[in-house]
Tab-separated table of C-alpha atoms in Angstrom:
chain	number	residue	atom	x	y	z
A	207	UNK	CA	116.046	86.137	86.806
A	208	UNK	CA	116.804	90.090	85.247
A	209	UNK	CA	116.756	92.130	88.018
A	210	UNK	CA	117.440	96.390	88.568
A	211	UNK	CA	118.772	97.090	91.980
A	212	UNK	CA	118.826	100.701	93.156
A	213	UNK	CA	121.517	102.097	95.811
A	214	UNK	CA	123.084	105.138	97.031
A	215	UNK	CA	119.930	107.264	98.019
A	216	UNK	CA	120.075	108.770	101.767
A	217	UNK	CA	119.875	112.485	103.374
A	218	UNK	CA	121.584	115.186	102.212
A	219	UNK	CA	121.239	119.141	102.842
A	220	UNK	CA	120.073	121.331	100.087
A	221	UNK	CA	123.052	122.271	97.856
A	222	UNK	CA	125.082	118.644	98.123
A	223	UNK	CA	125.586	115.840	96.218
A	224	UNK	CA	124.381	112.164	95.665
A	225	UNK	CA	125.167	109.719	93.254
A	226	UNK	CA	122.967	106.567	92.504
A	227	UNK	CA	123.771	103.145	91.101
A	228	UNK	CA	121.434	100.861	89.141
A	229	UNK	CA	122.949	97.416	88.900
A	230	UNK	CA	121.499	95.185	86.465
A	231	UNK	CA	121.559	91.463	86.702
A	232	UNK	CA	120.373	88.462	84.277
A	233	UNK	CA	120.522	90.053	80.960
A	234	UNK	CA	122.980	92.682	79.627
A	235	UNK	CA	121.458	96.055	79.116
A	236	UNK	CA	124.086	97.793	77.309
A	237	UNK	CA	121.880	98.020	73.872
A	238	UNK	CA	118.808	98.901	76.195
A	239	UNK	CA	117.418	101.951	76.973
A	240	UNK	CA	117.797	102.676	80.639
A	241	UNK	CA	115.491	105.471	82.472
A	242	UNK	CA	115.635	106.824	85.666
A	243	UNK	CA	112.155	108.198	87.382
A	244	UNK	CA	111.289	109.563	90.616
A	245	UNK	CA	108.109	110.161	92.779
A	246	UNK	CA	107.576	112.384	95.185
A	247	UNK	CA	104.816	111.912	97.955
A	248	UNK	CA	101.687	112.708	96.843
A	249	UNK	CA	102.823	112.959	93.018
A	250	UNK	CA	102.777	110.979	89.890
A	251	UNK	CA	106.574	109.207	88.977
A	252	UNK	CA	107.579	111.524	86.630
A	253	UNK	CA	110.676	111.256	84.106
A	254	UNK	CA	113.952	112.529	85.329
A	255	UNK	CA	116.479	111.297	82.506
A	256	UNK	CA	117.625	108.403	80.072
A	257	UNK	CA	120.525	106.915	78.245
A	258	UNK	CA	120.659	104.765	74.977
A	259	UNK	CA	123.998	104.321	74.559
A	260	UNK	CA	125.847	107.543	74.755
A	261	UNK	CA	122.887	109.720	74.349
A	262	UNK	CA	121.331	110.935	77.073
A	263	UNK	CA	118.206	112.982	77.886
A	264	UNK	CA	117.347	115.030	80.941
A	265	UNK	CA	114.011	117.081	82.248
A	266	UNK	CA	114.167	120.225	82.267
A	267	UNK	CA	113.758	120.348	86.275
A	268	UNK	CA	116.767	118.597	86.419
A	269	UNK	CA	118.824	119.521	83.445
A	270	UNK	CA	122.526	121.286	84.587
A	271	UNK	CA	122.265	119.444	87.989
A	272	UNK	CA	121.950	115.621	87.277
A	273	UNK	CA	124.270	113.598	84.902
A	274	UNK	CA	123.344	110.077	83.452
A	275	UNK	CA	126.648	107.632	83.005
A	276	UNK	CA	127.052	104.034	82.329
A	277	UNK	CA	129.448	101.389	82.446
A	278	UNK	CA	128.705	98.550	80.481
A	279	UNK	CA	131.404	96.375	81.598
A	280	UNK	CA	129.683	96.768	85.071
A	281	UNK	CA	126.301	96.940	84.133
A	282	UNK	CA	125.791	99.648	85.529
A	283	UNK	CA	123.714	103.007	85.153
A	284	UNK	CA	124.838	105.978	87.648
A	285	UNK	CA	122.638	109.136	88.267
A	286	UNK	CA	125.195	111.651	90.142
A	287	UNK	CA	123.141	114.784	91.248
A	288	UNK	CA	124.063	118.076	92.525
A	289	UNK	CA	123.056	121.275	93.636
A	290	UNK	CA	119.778	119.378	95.344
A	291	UNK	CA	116.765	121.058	96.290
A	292	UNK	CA	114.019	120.084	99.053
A	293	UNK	CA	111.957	119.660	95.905
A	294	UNK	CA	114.339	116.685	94.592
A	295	UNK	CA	112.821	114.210	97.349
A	296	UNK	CA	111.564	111.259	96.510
A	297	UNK	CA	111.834	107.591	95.730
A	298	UNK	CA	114.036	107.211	92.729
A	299	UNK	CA	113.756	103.915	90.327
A	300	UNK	CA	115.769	102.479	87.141
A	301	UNK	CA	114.625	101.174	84.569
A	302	UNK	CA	115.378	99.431	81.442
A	303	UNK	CA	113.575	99.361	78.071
A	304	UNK	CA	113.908	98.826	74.391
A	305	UNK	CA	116.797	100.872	72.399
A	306	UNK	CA	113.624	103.969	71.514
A	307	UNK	CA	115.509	107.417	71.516
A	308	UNK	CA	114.829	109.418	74.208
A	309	UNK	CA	112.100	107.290	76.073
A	310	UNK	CA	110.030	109.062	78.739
A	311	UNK	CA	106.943	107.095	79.038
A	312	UNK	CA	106.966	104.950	82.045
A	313	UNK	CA	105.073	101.897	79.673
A	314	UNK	CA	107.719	101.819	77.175
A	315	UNK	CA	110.118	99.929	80.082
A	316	UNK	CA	109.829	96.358	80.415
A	317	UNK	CA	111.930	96.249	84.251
A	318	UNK	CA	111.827	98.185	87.056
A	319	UNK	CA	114.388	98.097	90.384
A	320	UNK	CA	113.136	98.660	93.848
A	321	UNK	CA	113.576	102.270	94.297
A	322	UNK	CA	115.981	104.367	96.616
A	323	UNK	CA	115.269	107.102	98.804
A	324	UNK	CA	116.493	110.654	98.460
A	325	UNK	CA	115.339	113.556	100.923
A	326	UNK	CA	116.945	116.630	100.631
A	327	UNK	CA	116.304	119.094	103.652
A	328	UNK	CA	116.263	122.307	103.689
């Protein structure tokens, strides 16, 4: 069974820090692209950033603040943010799809973990 499991997500004042984990289970996904995505209420999950194996990509809403890492001996996919804003809330998901460069379309991932919460107050 391949499965993406989301952690680290909580409450945190505008201006601190969080870092996320995506652990992977079932398959190795060091050759796949993984994605991370977020949705905010009311709003379409939108594309936050992506790595394919030391490349990474970030949206521009989030580019200086977050930082995409793996370790593959782990499994593991890490979004560390910073510098958060009230606008950062929302559920944030993993996700892991072929090895396409810079992959921001939600379709082009084949699995999906649960999602974490982040809320950033003001």
């Amino acid at each position: 069974q391949v499965q993406l499991v989301e952690s680290g997500g909580g409450l945190v004042q505008a201006g601190g820090s969080l870092r996320l984990s995506c652990v992977g289970s079932g398959r190795t996904f060091s050759s796949d692209s993984m994605g991370w995505f977020r949705q905010a209420p009311g709003k379409e999950r939108e594309f936050v950033g992506s790595v394919l194996w030391d490349q990474k990509w970030y949206a521009d809403s989030v580019k200086g603040r977050f930082t995409i890492s793996r370790v593959n001996v782990k499994n593991t996919v890490y979004l560390e943010m910073s510098s958060l804003k009230p606008e950062d809330t929302a559920v944030y998901y993993c996700a892991a799809g072929p090895p396409l460069i810079g992959a921001r379309a939600q379709n082009l991932y084949h699995y999906w973990g649960q999602g974490t919460q982040v809320t950033v107050s003001s």
